[in-house]
PDB file of N, CA and C in Angstrom:
ATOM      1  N   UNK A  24      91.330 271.405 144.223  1.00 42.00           N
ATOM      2  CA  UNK A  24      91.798 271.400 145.593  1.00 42.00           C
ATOM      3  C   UNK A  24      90.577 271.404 146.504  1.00 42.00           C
ATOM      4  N   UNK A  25      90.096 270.489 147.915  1.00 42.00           N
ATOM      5  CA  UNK A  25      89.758 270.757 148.719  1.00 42.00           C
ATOM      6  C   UNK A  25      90.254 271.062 149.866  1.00 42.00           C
ATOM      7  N   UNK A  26      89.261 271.911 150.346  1.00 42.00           N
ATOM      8  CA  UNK A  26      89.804 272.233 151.951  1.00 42.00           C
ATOM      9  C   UNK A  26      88.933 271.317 153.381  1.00 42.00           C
ATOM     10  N   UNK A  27      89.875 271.242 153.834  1.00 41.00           N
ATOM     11  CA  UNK A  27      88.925 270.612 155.277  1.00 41.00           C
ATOM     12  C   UNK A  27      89.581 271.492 156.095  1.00 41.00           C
ATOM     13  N   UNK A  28      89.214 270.911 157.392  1.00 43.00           N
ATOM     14  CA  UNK A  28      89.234 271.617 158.515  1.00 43.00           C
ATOM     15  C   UNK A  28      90.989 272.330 158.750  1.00 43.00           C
ATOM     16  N   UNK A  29      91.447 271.210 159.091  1.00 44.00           N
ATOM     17  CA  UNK A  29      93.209 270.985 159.189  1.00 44.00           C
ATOM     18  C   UNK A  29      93.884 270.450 157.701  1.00 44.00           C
ATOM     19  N   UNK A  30      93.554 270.538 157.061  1.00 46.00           N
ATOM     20  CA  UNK A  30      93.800 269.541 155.621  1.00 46.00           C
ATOM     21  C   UNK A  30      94.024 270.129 154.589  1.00 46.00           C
ATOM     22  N   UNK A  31      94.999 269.894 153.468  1.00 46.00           N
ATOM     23  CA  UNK A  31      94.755 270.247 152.194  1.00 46.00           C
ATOM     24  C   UNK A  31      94.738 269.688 150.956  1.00 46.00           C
ATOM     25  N   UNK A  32      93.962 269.241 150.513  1.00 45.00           N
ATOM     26  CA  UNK A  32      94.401 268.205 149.388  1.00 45.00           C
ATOM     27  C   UNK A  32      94.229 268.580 148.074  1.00 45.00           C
ATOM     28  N   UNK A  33      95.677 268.271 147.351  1.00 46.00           N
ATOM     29  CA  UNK A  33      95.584 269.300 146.283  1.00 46.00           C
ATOM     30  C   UNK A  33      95.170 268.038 144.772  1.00 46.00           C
ATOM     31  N   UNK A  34      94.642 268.468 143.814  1.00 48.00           N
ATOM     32  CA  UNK A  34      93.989 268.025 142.400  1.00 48.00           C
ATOM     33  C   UNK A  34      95.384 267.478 142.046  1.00 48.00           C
ATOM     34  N   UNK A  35      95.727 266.168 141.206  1.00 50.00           N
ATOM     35  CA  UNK A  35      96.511 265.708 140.477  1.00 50.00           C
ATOM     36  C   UNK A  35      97.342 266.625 139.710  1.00 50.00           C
ATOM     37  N   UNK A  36      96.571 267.772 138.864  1.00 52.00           N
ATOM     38  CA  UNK A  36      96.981 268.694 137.646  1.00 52.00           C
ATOM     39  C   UNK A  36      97.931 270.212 138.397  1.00 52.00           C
ATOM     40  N   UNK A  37      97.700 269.856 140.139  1.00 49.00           N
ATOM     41  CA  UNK A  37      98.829 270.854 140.668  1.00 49.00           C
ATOM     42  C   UNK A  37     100.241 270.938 140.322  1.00 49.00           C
ATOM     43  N   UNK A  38     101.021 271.986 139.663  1.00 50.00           N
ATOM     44  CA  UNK A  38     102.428 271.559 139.391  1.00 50.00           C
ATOM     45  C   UNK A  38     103.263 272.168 140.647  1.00 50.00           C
ATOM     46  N   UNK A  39     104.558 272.075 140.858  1.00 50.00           N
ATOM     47  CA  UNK A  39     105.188 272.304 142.537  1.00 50.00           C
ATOM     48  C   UNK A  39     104.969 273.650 142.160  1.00 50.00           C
ATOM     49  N   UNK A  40     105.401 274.574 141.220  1.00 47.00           N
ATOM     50  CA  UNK A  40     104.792 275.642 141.689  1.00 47.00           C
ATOM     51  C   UNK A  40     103.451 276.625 142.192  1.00 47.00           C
ATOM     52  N   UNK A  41     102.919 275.568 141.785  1.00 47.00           N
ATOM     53  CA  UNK A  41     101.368 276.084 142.351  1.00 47.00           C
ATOM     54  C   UNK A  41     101.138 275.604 143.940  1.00 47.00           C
ATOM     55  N   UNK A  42     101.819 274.416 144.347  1.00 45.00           N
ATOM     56  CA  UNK A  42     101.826 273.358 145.574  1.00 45.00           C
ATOM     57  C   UNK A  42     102.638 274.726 146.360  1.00 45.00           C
ATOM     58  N   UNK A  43     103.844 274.922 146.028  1.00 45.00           N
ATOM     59  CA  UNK A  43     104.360 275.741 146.734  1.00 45.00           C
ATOM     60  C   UNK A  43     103.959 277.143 146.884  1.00 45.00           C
ATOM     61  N   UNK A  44     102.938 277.983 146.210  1.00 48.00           N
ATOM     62  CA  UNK A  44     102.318 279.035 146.484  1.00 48.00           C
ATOM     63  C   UNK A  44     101.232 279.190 147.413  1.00 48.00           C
ATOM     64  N   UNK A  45     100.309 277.611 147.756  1.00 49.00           N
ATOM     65  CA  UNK A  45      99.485 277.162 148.442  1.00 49.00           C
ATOM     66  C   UNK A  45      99.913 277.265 149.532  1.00 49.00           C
ATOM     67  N   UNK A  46     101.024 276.332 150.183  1.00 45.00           N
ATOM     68  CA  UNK A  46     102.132 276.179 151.667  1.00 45.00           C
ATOM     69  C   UNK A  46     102.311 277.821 151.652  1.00 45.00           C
ATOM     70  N   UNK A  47     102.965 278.412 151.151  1.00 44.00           N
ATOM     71  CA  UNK A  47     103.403 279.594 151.388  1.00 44.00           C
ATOM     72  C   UNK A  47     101.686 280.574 152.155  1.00 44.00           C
ATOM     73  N   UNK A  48     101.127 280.320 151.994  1.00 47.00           N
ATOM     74  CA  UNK A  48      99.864 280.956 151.756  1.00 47.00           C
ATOM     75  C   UNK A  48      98.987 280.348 153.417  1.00 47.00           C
ATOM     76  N   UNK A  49      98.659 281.891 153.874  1.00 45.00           N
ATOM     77  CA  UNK A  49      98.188 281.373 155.287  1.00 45.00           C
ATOM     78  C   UNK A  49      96.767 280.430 155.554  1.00 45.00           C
ATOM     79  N   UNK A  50      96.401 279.580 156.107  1.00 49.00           N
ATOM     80  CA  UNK A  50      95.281 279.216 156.480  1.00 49.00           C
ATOM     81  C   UNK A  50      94.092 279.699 156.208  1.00 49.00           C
ATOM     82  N   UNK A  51      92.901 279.513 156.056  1.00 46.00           N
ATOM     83  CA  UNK A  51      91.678 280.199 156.436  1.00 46.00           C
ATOM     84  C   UNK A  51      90.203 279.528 155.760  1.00 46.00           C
ATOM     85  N   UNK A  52      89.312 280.080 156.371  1.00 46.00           N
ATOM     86  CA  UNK A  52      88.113 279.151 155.863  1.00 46.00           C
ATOM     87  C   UNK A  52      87.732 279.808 154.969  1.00 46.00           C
ATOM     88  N   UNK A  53      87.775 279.094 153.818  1.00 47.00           N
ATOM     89  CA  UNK A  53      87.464 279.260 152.553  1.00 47.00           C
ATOM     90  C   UNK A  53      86.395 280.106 152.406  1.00 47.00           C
ATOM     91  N   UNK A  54      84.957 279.470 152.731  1.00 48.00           N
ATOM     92  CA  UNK A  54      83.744 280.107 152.229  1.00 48.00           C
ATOM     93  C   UNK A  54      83.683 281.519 153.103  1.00 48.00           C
ATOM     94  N   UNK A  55      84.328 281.392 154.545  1.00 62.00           N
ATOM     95  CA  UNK A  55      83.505 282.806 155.686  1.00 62.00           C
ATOM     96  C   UNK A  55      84.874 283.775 155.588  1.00 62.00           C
ATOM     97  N   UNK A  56      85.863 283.412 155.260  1.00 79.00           N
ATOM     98  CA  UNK A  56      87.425 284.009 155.127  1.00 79.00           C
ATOM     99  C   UNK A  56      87.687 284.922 156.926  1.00 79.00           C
ATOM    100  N   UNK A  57      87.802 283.409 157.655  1.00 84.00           N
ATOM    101  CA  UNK A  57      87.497 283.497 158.692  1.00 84.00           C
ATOM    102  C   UNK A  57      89.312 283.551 158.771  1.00 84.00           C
ATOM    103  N   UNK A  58      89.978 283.852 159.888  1.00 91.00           N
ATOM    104  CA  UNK A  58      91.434 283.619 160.176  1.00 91.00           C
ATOM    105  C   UNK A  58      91.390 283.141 161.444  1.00 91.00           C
ATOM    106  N   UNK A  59      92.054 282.104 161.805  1.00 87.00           N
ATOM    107  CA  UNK A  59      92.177 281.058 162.881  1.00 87.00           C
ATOM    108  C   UNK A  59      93.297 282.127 164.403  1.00 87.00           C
ATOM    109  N   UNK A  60      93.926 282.745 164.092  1.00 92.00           N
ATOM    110  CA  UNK A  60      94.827 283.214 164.885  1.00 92.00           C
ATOM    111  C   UNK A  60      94.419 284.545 165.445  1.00 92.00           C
ATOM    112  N   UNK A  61      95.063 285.029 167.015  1.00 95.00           N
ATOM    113  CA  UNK A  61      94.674 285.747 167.519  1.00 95.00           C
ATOM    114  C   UNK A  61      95.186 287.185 166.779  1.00 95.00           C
ATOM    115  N   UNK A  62      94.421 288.234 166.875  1.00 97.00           N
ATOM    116  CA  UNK A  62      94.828 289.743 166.673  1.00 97.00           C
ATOM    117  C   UNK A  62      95.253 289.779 164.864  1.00 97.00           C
ATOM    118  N   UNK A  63      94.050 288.779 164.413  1.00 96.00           N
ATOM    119  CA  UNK A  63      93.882 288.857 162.660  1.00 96.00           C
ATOM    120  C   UNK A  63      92.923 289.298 161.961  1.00 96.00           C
ATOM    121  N   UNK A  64      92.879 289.783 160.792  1.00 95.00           N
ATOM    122  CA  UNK A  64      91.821 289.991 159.875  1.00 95.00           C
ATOM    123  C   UNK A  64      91.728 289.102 158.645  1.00 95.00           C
ATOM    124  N   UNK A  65      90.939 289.202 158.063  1.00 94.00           N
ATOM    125  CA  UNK A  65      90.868 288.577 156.437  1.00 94.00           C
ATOM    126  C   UNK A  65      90.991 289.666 155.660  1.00 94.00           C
ATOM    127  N   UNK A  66      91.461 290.319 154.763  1.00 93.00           N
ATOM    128  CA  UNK A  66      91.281 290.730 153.706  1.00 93.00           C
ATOM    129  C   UNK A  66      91.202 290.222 152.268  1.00 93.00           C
ATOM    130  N   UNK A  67      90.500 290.907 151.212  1.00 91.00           N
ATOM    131  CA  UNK A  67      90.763 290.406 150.121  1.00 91.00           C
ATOM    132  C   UNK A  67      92.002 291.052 149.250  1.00 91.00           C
ATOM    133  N   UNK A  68      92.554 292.093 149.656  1.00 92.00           N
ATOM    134  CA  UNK A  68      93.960 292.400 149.161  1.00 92.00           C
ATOM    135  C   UNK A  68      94.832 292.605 150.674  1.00 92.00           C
ATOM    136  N   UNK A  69      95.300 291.927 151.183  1.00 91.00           N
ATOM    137  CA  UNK A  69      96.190 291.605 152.064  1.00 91.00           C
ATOM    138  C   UNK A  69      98.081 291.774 151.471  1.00 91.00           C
ATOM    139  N   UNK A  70      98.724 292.470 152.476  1.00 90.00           N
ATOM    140  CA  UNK A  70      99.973 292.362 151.693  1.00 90.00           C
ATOM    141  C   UNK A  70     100.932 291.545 151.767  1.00 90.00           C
ATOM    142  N   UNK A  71     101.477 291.389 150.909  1.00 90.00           N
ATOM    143  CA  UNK A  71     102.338 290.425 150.470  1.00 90.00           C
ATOM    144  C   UNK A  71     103.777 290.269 151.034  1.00 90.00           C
ATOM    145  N   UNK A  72     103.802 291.489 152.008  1.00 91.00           N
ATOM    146  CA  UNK A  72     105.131 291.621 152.532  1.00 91.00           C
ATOM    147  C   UNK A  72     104.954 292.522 154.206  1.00 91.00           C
ATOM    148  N   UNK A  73     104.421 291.518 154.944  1.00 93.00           N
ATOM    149  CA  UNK A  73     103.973 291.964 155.978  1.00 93.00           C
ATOM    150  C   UNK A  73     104.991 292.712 156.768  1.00 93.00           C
ATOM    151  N   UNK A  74     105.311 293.050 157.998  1.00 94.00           N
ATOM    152  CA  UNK A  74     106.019 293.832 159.127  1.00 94.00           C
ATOM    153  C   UNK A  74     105.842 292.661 159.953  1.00 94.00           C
ATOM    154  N   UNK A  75     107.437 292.389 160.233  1.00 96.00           N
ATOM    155  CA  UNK A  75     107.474 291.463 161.282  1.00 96.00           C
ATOM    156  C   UNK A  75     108.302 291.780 162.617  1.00 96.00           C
ATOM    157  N   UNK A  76     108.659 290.639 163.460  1.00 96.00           N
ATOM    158  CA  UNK A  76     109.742 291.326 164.328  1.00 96.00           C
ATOM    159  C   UNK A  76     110.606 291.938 163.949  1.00 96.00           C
ATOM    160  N   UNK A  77     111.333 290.550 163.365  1.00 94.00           N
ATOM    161  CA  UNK A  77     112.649 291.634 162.162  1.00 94.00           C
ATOM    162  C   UNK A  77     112.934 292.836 162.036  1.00 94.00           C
ATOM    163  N   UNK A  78     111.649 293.073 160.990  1.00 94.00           N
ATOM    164  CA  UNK A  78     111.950 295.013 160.992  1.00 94.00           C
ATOM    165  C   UNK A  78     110.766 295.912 161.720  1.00 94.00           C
ATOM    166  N   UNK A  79     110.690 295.363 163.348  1.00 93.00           N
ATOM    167  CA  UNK A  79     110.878 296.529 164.065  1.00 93.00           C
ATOM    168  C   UNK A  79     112.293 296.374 165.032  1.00 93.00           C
ATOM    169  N   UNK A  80     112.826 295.258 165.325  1.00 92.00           N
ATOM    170  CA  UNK A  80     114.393 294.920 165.724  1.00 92.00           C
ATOM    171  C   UNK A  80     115.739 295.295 164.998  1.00 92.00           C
ATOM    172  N   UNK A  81     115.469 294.999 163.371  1.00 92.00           N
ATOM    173  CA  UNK A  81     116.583 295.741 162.602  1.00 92.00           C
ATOM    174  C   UNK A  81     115.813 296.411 161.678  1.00 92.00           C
ATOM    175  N   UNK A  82     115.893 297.723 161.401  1.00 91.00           N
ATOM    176  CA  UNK A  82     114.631 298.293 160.435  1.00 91.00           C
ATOM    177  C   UNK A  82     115.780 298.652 159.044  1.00 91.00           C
ATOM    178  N   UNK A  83     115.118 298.279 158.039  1.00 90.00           N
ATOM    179  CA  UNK A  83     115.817 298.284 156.944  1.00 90.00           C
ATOM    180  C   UNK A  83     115.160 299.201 155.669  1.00 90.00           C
ATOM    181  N   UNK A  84     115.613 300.355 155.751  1.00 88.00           N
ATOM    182  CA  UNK A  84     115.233 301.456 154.731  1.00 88.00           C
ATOM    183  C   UNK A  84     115.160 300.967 153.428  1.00 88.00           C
ATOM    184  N   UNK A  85     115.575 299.827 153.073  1.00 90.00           N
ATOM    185  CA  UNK A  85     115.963 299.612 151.915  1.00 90.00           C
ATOM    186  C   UNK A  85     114.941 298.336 151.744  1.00 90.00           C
ATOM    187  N   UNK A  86     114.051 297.947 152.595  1.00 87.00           N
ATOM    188  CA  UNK A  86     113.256 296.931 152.196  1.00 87.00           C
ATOM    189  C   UNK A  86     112.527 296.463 151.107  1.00 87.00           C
ATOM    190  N   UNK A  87     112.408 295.941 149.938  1.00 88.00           N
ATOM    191  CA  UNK A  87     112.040 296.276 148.943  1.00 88.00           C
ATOM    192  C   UNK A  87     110.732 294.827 149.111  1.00 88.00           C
ATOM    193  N   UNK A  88     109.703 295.336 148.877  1.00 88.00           N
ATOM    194  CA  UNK A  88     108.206 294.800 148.828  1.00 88.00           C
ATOM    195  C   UNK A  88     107.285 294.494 147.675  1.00 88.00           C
ATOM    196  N   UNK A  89     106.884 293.669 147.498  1.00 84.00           N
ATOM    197  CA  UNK A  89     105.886 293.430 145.953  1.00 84.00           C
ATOM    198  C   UNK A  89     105.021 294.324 146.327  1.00 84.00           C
ATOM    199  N   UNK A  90     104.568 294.944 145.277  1.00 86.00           N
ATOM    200  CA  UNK A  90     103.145 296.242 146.005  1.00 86.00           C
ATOM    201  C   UNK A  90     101.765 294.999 145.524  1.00 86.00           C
ATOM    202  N   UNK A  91     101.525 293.762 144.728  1.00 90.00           N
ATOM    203  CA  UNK A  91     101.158 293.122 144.601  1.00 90.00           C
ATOM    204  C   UNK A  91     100.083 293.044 145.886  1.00 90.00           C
ATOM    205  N   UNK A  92      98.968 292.006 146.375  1.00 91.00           N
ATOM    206  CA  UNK A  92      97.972 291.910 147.246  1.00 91.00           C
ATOM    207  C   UNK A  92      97.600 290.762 146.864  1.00 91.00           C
ATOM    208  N   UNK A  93      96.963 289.566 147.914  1.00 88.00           N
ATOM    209  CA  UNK A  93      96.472 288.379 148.285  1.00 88.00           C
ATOM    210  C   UNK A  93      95.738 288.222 149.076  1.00 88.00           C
ATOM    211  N   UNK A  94      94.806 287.586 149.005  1.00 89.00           N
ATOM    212  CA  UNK A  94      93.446 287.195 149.727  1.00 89.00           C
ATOM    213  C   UNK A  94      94.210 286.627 150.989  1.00 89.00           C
ATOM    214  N   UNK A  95      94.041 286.707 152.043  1.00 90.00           N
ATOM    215  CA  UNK A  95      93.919 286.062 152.802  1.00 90.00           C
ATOM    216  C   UNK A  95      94.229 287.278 154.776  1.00 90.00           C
ATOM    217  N   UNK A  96      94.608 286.492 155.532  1.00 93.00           N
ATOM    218  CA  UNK A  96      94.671 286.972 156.902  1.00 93.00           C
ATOM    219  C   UNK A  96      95.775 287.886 157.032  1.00 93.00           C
ATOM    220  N   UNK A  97      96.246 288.910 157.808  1.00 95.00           N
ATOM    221  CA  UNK A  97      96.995 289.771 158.046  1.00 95.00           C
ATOM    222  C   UNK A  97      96.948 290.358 159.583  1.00 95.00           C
ATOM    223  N   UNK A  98      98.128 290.758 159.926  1.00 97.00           N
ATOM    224  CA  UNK A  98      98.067 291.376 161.203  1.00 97.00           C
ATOM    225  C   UNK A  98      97.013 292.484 161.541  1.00 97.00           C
ATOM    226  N   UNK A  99      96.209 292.705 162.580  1.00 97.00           N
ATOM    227  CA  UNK A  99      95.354 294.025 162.747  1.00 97.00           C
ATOM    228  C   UNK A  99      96.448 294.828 163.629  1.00 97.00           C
ATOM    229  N   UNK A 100      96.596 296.418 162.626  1.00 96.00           N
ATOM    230  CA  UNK A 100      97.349 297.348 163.125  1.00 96.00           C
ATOM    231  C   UNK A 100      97.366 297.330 165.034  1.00 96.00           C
ATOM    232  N   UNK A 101      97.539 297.150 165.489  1.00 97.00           N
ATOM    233  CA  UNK A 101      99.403 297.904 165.251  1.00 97.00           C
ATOM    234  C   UNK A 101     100.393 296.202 165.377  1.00 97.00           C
ATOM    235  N   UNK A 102      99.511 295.326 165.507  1.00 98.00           N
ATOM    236  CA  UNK A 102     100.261 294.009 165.773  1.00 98.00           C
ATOM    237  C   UNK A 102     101.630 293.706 163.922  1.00 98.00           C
ATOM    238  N   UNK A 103     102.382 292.797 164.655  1.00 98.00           N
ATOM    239  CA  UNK A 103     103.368 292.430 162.948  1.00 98.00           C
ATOM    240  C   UNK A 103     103.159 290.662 163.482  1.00 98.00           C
ATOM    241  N   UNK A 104     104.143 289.927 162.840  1.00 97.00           N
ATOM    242  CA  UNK A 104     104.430 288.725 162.873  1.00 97.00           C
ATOM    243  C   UNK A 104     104.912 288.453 163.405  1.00 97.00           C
ATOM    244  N   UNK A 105     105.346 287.226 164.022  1.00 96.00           N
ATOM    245  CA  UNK A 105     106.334 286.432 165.038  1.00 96.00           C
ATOM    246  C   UNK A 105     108.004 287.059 164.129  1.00 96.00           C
ATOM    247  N   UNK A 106     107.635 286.568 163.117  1.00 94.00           N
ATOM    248  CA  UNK A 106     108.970 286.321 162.289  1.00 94.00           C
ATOM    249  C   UNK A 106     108.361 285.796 160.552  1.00 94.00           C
ATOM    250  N   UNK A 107     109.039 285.878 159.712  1.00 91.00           N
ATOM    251  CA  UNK A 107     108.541 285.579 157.964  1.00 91.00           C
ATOM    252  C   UNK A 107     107.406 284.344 157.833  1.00 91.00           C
ATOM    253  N   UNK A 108     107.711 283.575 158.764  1.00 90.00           N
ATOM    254  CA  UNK A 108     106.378 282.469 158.129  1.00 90.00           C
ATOM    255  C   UNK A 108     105.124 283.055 158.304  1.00 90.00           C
ATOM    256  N   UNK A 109     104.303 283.057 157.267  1.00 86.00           N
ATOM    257  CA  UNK A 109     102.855 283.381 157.421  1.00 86.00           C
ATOM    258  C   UNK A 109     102.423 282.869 158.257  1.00 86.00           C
ATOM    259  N   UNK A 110     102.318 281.725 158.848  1.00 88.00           N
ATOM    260  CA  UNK A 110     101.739 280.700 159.954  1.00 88.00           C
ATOM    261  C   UNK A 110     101.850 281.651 161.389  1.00 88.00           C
ATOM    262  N   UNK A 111     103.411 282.399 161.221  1.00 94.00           N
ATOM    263  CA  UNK A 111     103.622 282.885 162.439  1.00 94.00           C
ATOM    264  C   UNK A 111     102.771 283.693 163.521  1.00 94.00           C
ATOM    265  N   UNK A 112     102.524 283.859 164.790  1.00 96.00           N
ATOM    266  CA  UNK A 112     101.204 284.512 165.145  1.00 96.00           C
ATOM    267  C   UNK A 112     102.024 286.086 164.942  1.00 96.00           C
ATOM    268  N   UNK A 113     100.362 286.544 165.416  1.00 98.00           N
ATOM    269  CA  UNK A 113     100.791 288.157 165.755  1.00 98.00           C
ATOM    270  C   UNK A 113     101.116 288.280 166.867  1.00 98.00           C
ATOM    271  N   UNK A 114     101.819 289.524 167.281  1.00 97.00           N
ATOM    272  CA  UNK A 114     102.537 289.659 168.600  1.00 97.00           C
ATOM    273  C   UNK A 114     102.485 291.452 168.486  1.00 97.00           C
ATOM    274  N   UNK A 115     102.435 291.513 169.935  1.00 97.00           N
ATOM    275  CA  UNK A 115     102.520 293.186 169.774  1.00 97.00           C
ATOM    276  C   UNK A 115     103.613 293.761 169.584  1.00 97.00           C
ATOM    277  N   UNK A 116     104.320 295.088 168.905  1.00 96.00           N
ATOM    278  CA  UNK A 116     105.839 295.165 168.528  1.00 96.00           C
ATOM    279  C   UNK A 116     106.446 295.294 169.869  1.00 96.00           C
ATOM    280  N   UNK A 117     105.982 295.196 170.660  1.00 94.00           N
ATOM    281  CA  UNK A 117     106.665 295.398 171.807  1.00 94.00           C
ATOM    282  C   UNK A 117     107.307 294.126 172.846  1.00 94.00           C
ATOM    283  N   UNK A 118     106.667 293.478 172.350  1.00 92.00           N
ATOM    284  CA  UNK A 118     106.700 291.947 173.061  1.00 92.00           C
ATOM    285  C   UNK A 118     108.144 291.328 171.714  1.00 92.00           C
ATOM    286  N   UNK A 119     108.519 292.268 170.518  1.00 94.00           N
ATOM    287  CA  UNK A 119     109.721 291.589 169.552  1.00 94.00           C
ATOM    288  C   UNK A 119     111.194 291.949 170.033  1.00 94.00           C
ATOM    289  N   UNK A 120     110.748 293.024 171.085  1.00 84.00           N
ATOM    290  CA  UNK A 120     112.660 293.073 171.916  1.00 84.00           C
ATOM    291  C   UNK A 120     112.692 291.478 172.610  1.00 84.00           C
ATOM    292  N   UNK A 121     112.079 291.032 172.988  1.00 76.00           N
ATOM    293  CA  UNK A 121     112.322 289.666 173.942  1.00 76.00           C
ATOM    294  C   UNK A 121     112.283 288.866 173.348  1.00 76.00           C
ATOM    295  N   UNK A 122     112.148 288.691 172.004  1.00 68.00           N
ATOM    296  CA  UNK A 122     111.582 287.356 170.619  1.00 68.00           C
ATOM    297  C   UNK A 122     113.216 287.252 171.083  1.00 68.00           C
TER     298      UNK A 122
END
C-alpha cells in the first residue's frame, strides 16, 4: 500500500477484508502520525470505540466496546465525534444537543 497526500492505493494481494479495515481506519501521515482535523491527537493505542454525540445525547450503560487499541487519531479530552464515522470531526459535547 502507498500513501499520498489525499490517496490510497492499495497492493493487488489486498483481500476486501483488509480494504475494508483500511476505509474504516482514520486518515493520517504515515511517517509524522500527524492528524489532519481540528481538536486531535495521534496515538499509538487509540480506542477503538470512541465517545460520540450519540452517547452523550442517548447514554447507554450497556455499551459494549473492544478494549482492543489502534494506531491512529482520536479526540483530545474533553472533545467526542460528530457521530460513528472516524472521518467525523471533533466537536465539543456541548455543541451535540444542536447536532
Amino acid at each position: 500500500m502507498q500513501y499520498k497526500k489525499d490517496r490510497i492505493y492499495f497492493h493487488h494481494s489486498f483481500n476486501q477484508y483488509s480494504i475494508n479495515q483500511v476505509v474504516q481506519a482514520q486518515f493520517w501521515d504515515m511517517p509524522t502520525g500527524r492528524c489532519w482535523g481540528n481538536f486531535e491527537q495521534y496515538r499509538q493505542c487509540a480506542s477503538t470505540c470512541p465517545d460520540t454525540c450519540n452517547d452523550i445525547r442517548w447514554p447507554n450503560p450497556y455499551k459494549i466496546c473492544n478494549l482492543m487499541c489502534r494506531m491512529g487519531c482520536e479526540c483530545i479530552q474533553p472533545f467526542v465525534r460528530l457521530n460513528e464515522n472516524p472521518m467525523s470531526p471533533c466537536v465539543h459535547p456541548r455543541r451535540c444537543r444542536f447536532m
